[in-house]
Structures are given as C-alpha cells and as structure tokens.
CSV table of C-alpha atoms in Angstrom, one decimal:
chain,number,residue,atom,x,y,z
E,1,UNK,CA,-92.3,-18.7,57.8
E,2,UNK,CA,-94.6,-21.8,57.5
E,3,UNK,CA,-93.2,-25.1,56.7
E,4,UNK,CA,-94.9,-28.7,56.6
E,5,UNK,CA,-94.0,-32.1,57.9
E,6,UNK,CA,-95.7,-35.2,56.4
E,7,UNK,CA,-96.2,-38.0,58.9
E,8,UNK,CA,-98.0,-41.3,59.6
E,9,UNK,CA,-100.9,-41.4,61.6
E,10,UNK,CA,-99.0,-42.7,64.5
E,11,UNK,CA,-96.2,-40.1,64.1
E,12,UNK,CA,-98.9,-37.2,63.9
E,13,UNK,CA,-100.5,-38.6,67.1
E,14,UNK,CA,-97.1,-38.5,68.9
E,15,UNK,CA,-96.2,-35.2,67.5
E,16,UNK,CA,-99.4,-33.5,68.6
E,17,UNK,CA,-99.4,-35.4,72.0
E,18,UNK,CA,-95.8,-34.4,73.0
E,19,UNK,CA,-95.4,-31.4,70.7
E,20,UNK,CA,-92.2,-32.9,69.2
E,21,UNK,CA,-90.5,-33.1,66.3
E,22,UNK,CA,-87.7,-35.7,64.9
E,23,UNK,CA,-84.3,-35.0,63.9
E,24,UNK,CA,-83.0,-38.3,62.1
E,25,UNK,CA,-79.4,-39.1,61.3
E,26,UNK,CA,-78.9,-39.2,57.6
E,27,UNK,CA,-77.5,-42.7,58.0
E,28,UNK,CA,-81.0,-43.9,58.5
E,29,UNK,CA,-82.8,-42.1,55.5
E,30,UNK,CA,-84.3,-44.1,52.7
E,31,UNK,CA,-82.0,-42.3,50.3
E,32,UNK,CA,-78.5,-44.1,50.6
E,33,UNK,CA,-76.5,-41.2,48.9
E,34,UNK,CA,-78.1,-38.6,51.2
E,35,UNK,CA,-75.4,-36.2,53.0
E,36,UNK,CA,-72.8,-38.4,51.5
E,37,UNK,CA,-70.8,-36.1,49.3
E,38,UNK,CA,-67.9,-37.8,47.4
E,39,UNK,CA,-64.9,-37.6,49.4
E,40,UNK,CA,-62.5,-38.5,46.8
E,41,UNK,CA,-62.0,-41.9,45.0
E,42,UNK,CA,-65.0,-43.8,45.9
E,43,UNK,CA,-65.1,-47.7,46.5
E,44,UNK,CA,-67.5,-49.7,44.2
E,45,UNK,CA,-70.9,-49.5,45.5
E,46,UNK,CA,-72.6,-47.2,47.9
E,47,UNK,CA,-70.1,-47.3,50.6
E,48,UNK,CA,-69.0,-43.7,51.2
E,49,UNK,CA,-65.5,-44.2,52.6
E,50,UNK,CA,-63.1,-43.3,50.0
E,51,UNK,CA,-59.7,-44.4,49.4
E,52,UNK,CA,-56.8,-42.1,50.4
E,53,UNK,CA,-59.5,-39.4,51.5
E,54,UNK,CA,-58.5,-37.6,54.9
E,55,UNK,CA,-62.3,-36.3,54.5
E,56,UNK,CA,-63.7,-39.9,54.3
E,57,UNK,CA,-64.0,-40.8,58.1
E,58,UNK,CA,-65.1,-37.1,59.0
E,59,UNK,CA,-68.0,-37.5,56.5
E,60,UNK,CA,-69.0,-40.8,57.9
E,61,UNK,CA,-68.9,-39.2,61.5
E,62,UNK,CA,-71.0,-36.5,60.5
E,63,UNK,CA,-73.6,-38.8,59.2
E,64,UNK,CA,-73.7,-40.6,62.6
E,65,UNK,CA,-74.0,-37.3,64.8
E,66,UNK,CA,-76.0,-34.6,63.1
E,67,UNK,CA,-79.8,-35.0,62.9
E,68,UNK,CA,-81.8,-33.6,60.1
E,69,UNK,CA,-85.6,-32.6,59.9
E,70,UNK,CA,-87.0,-32.9,56.7
E,71,UNK,CA,-89.5,-30.4,55.8
E,72,UNK,CA,-91.3,-29.1,52.6
E,73,UNK,CA,-93.3,-26.1,51.3
E,74,UNK,CA,-96.3,-27.8,50.1
E,75,UNK,CA,-99.0,-29.5,52.4
E,76,UNK,CA,-100.8,-30.7,49.2
E,77,UNK,CA,-98.4,-32.3,47.1
E,78,UNK,CA,-100.0,-35.9,46.1
E,79,UNK,CA,-96.7,-37.6,46.0
E,80,UNK,CA,-95.6,-36.6,49.1
E,81,UNK,CA,-98.9,-37.8,50.9
E,82,UNK,CA,-98.6,-41.2,49.0
E,83,UNK,CA,-94.8,-41.6,50.1
E,84,UNK,CA,-94.5,-40.0,53.5
E,85,UNK,CA,-98.3,-39.5,54.7
E,86,UNK,CA,-99.2,-43.3,54.6
E,87,UNK,CA,-100.8,-43.4,51.4
E,88,UNK,CA,-103.1,-40.2,52.3
E,89,UNK,CA,-104.0,-42.0,55.6
E,90,UNK,CA,-101.8,-39.9,57.8
E,91,UNK,CA,-101.3,-36.0,58.2
E,92,UNK,CA,-99.3,-33.0,57.8
E,93,UNK,CA,-98.3,-30.4,60.4
E,94,UNK,CA,-97.7,-26.8,59.4
E,95,UNK,CA,-95.1,-25.5,61.7
E,96,UNK,CA,-94.1,-21.9,62.2
E,97,UNK,CA,-90.3,-22.1,61.7
E,98,UNK,CA,-89.6,-19.3,64.0
E,99,UNK,CA,-91.7,-20.1,66.9
E,100,UNK,CA,-90.4,-23.8,66.8
E,101,UNK,CA,-86.7,-22.8,67.1
E,102,UNK,CA,-85.9,-23.7,63.5
E,103,UNK,CA,-84.3,-20.5,62.7
E,104,UNK,CA,-81.9,-19.9,65.6
E,105,UNK,CA,-78.3,-20.2,63.9
E,106,UNK,CA,-77.1,-21.0,67.9
E,107,UNK,CA,-79.1,-24.4,68.0
E,108,UNK,CA,-79.0,-25.4,64.4
E,109,UNK,CA,-76.2,-25.8,61.9
E,110,UNK,CA,-78.7,-25.1,59.1
E,111,UNK,CA,-81.7,-23.1,59.6
E,112,UNK,CA,-85.0,-23.4,58.1
E,113,UNK,CA,-84.7,-20.2,55.9
E,114,UNK,CA,-81.2,-21.4,54.7
E,115,UNK,CA,-82.1,-25.1,54.1
E,116,UNK,CA,-83.8,-25.1,50.7
E,117,UNK,CA,-82.5,-28.3,48.9
E,118,UNK,CA,-80.3,-28.1,45.7
E,119,UNK,CA,-81.2,-30.9,43.3
E,120,UNK,CA,-78.8,-31.8,40.8
E,121,UNK,CA,-77.8,-34.5,38.4
E,122,UNK,CA,-74.0,-34.7,39.5
E,123,UNK,CA,-73.0,-35.6,43.3
E,124,UNK,CA,-71.1,-32.9,45.2
E,125,UNK,CA,-67.7,-33.4,46.5
E,126,UNK,CA,-66.0,-32.2,49.6
E,127,UNK,CA,-62.7,-33.5,48.1
E,128,UNK,CA,-60.3,-30.5,48.9
E,129,UNK,CA,-62.3,-29.2,51.7
E,130,UNK,CA,-60.9,-29.1,55.2
E,131,UNK,CA,-63.9,-30.7,57.1
E,132,UNK,CA,-64.1,-29.9,60.6
E,133,UNK,CA,-65.0,-32.6,63.0
E,134,UNK,CA,-68.8,-33.1,63.7
E,135,UNK,CA,-68.4,-31.5,67.3
E,136,UNK,CA,-67.1,-28.5,65.5
E,137,UNK,CA,-69.7,-27.9,63.0
E,138,UNK,CA,-71.8,-24.6,63.4
E,139,UNK,CA,-73.9,-22.3,61.2
E,140,UNK,CA,-70.9,-20.1,61.1
E,141,UNK,CA,-68.8,-22.4,58.9
E,142,UNK,CA,-68.6,-22.1,55.1
E,143,UNK,CA,-71.8,-21.8,53.5
E,144,UNK,CA,-70.9,-23.7,50.5
E,145,UNK,CA,-69.4,-26.5,52.5
E,146,UNK,CA,-72.6,-27.0,54.4
E,147,UNK,CA,-74.5,-27.1,51.4
E,148,UNK,CA,-72.3,-29.7,49.9
E,149,UNK,CA,-72.8,-31.7,53.2
E,150,UNK,CA,-76.3,-31.3,53.7
E,151,UNK,CA,-78.4,-29.7,50.9
E,152,UNK,CA,-77.4,-31.4,47.7
E,153,UNK,CA,-79.8,-34.3,46.4
E,154,UNK,CA,-80.5,-36.0,43.3
E,155,UNK,CA,-82.8,-34.3,40.7
E,156,UNK,CA,-84.9,-37.6,41.3
E,157,UNK,CA,-86.3,-36.2,44.6
E,158,UNK,CA,-87.1,-32.6,43.2
E,159,UNK,CA,-90.8,-33.4,43.6
E,160,UNK,CA,-90.4,-33.1,47.5
E,161,UNK,CA,-89.6,-29.4,47.4
E,162,UNK,CA,-87.5,-30.1,50.6
E,163,UNK,CA,-86.3,-27.8,53.3
E,164,UNK,CA,-84.2,-29.0,55.8
E,165,UNK,CA,-82.7,-28.2,59.3
E,166,UNK,CA,-79.7,-29.5,60.8
E,167,UNK,CA,-78.5,-29.6,64.2
E,168,UNK,CA,-76.1,-31.8,66.4
E,169,UNK,CA,-77.8,-34.8,68.2
E,170,UNK,CA,-76.4,-37.9,70.3
E,171,UNK,CA,-73.5,-39.4,68.3
E,172,UNK,CA,-74.0,-42.9,69.8
E,173,UNK,CA,-74.2,-45.6,66.9
E,174,UNK,CA,-77.5,-47.0,68.3
E,175,UNK,CA,-79.3,-43.6,68.6
E,176,UNK,CA,-81.1,-43.1,65.3
E,177,UNK,CA,-82.8,-40.0,65.9
E,178,UNK,CA,-83.7,-37.5,68.6
E,179,UNK,CA,-86.9,-35.7,69.4
E,180,UNK,CA,-87.0,-32.2,70.4
E,181,UNK,CA,-90.0,-30.1,72.2
E,182,UNK,CA,-91.5,-27.2,70.5
E,183,UNK,CA,-94.1,-24.7,71.8
E,184,UNK,CA,-97.6,-25.9,71.1
E,185,UNK,CA,-98.3,-22.4,69.6
E,186,UNK,CA,-95.7,-23.3,66.9
E,187,UNK,CA,-98.2,-25.9,65.4
E,188,UNK,CA,-100.4,-23.9,63.3
E,189,UNK,CA,-102.4,-26.1,61.4
E,190,UNK,CA,-103.0,-30.1,60.9
E,191,UNK,CA,-103.9,-31.4,57.7
E,192,UNK,CA,-105.8,-34.7,57.5
E,193,UNK,CA,-105.1,-37.0,54.6
E,194,UNK,CA,-107.9,-37.8,52.1
E,195,UNK,CA,-108.2,-41.4,53.1
E,196,UNK,CA,-108.0,-40.7,56.8
E,197,UNK,CA,-111.5,-41.1,57.7
E,198,UNK,CA,-111.8,-44.1,55.4
E,199,UNK,CA,-108.7,-45.7,57.5
E,200,UNK,CA,-110.5,-45.0,60.8
E,201,UNK,CA,-113.8,-46.6,59.5
E,202,UNK,CA,-111.9,-49.7,58.4
E,203,UNK,CA,-109.9,-49.9,61.6
E,204,UNK,CA,-112.2,-52.6,63.0
E,205,UNK,CA,-110.0,-53.2,66.0
E,206,UNK,CA,-109.6,-49.5,67.1
E,207,UNK,CA,-106.1,-49.6,66.9
E,208,UNK,CA,-105.7,-46.1,65.0
E,209,UNK,CA,-105.3,-42.9,66.9
E,210,UNK,CA,-108.4,-40.8,66.2
E,211,UNK,CA,-106.2,-37.3,66.2
E,212,UNK,CA,-109.2,-35.3,65.2
E,213,UNK,CA,-110.9,-35.9,68.6
E,214,UNK,CA,-107.9,-36.6,70.6
E,215,UNK,CA,-106.0,-33.4,69.6
E,216,UNK,CA,-109.0,-31.0,69.2
E,217,UNK,CA,-107.2,-27.9,70.4
E,218,UNK,CA,-105.4,-27.7,66.9
E,219,UNK,CA,-106.8,-26.1,63.8
E,220,UNK,CA,-107.7,-29.0,61.5
E,221,UNK,CA,-108.0,-29.2,57.8
E,222,UNK,CA,-109.5,-31.9,55.6
E,223,UNK,CA,-108.0,-33.1,52.4
E,224,UNK,CA,-109.9,-34.0,49.4
E,225,UNK,CA,-109.6,-34.8,45.6
E,226,UNK,CA,-110.5,-32.1,43.2
E,227,UNK,CA,-113.3,-33.4,41.0
E,228,UNK,CA,-111.8,-31.9,37.8
E,229,UNK,CA,-108.2,-31.8,38.3
E,230,UNK,CA,-105.4,-34.4,39.7
E,231,UNK,CA,-104.9,-31.9,42.6
E,232,UNK,CA,-105.6,-32.2,46.3
E,233,UNK,CA,-107.7,-29.4,48.1
E,234,UNK,CA,-108.2,-28.7,51.7
E,235,UNK,CA,-111.1,-27.1,54.0
E,236,UNK,CA,-111.2,-26.2,57.5
E,237,UNK,CA,-112.4,-29.0,59.5
E,238,UNK,CA,-114.2,-29.0,63.1
E,239,UNK,CA,-113.8,-32.2,65.3
E,240,UNK,CA,-117.2,-31.7,66.3
E,241,UNK,CA,-118.3,-32.3,62.7
C-alpha cells in the first residue's frame, strides 16, 4: 500500500538525505484535541485531565510516550499542500508501507492498513475502559479502545484523509519526536510542489535545498495547476531538465 507524507522543503531534504520518517508525540500536534479522548468529567478548557477519573493520568502519559506518523492517501490535495507542504513549495513522499515497516504489528501499535482516521462530530470517551499503561500498549490490545485513543478526530479535519501509524518512542518529556530509518527503496516517488521552482528562483541567498538535484536517485513528479479546474496534476520530472 502506498501512503503519502506532506513535508516542508527542509523536511523533505532531511527525509531523502537520511531515509527517515518522523513519529511525533500527540501533545505536539497542531490539534489540541488529538489523541485526547474524554476520560470522564473534563475540567473547563482544553486540559485533558479529568476530575475523578482513573484513566486521566494514563491518557496524559500515553500522549507523551506514543509517537504518531500522520500520512494521507492523496498526494494532490490542494488543502494539504497549502497547510503541510509549505504553501505548495515543499514536497510529498510516496512510501511503500510494507517496505517501510509500517505494517509490522510487532513494531507498531497501529499499522498503516489499520490506521484510517474516523472523523466524527462527537469526542470519543475512554470512561469505563481499563486503559493499560503506555509501556503495555501493543497492537493486540482491544481494537475499539485503540481507535478511541488514536484514530478519532473532529469532522473539521476530514479533508486530510489521514492514515496514521503509532508506536512507542522515548517518553522523556523533553523529547518531542523520534526519527526512524526506512529502506531507501521504500520511497517510491517524490512530488515537488507547484511553487517549488518559484521558491528556488526567489531564494536569492541560496538557503533552500535543491532536492531535485541533490537527491536525483529518487523518482520525481512535478505538480502543476490544471488550466480548467481547481485540481492539481502531476507529471514525471527528470532532474536533468
């Protein structure tokens, strides 16, 4: 299964240079509700700690010890390019989930093929669930409980068509993310944003990485605007062009 990761130009350069993908703790996501199921009677505001809930501390610890890799199924989503692809100046990496180890149930608590986000208007609850400690979470835990912990998001985010993979990472509070190596062969294609070459042209100080030349071993596609619709298109691109 091919999955796609939108990145800034700097992030794309690091990904291709090191062949790494980044798992980030949910507490550092741009959505404060992410992976914060209701654990009982919630204190006013966005604080996930709940009054009188045995699960509240476990839920808080899980958000600080589990890393999530956010992916999507569409490399040509204009909103995703605007929000996560540096305003169409970054890139998208096409990753073979199997080759990258994202389907391994021993390594991942949630694998790519089981990581489809469920978009709802109601926040899920883990009240009544017997939550394990974060070090005990595995892919063998109750499926519905894992979904409530990691796979529910507000309907506001449905445009992302998100697929996610979750695994344990360093639980030190100061560690925000962890990078994991994948085989170079797992990266099947690289999409360059519709404004990628414009950004390079306007980079008078030469600070931006020229990934199409510095990583020419990869298969590149160049995105462009359709002349008749609001859609993005792509075409194969050779770095020698």
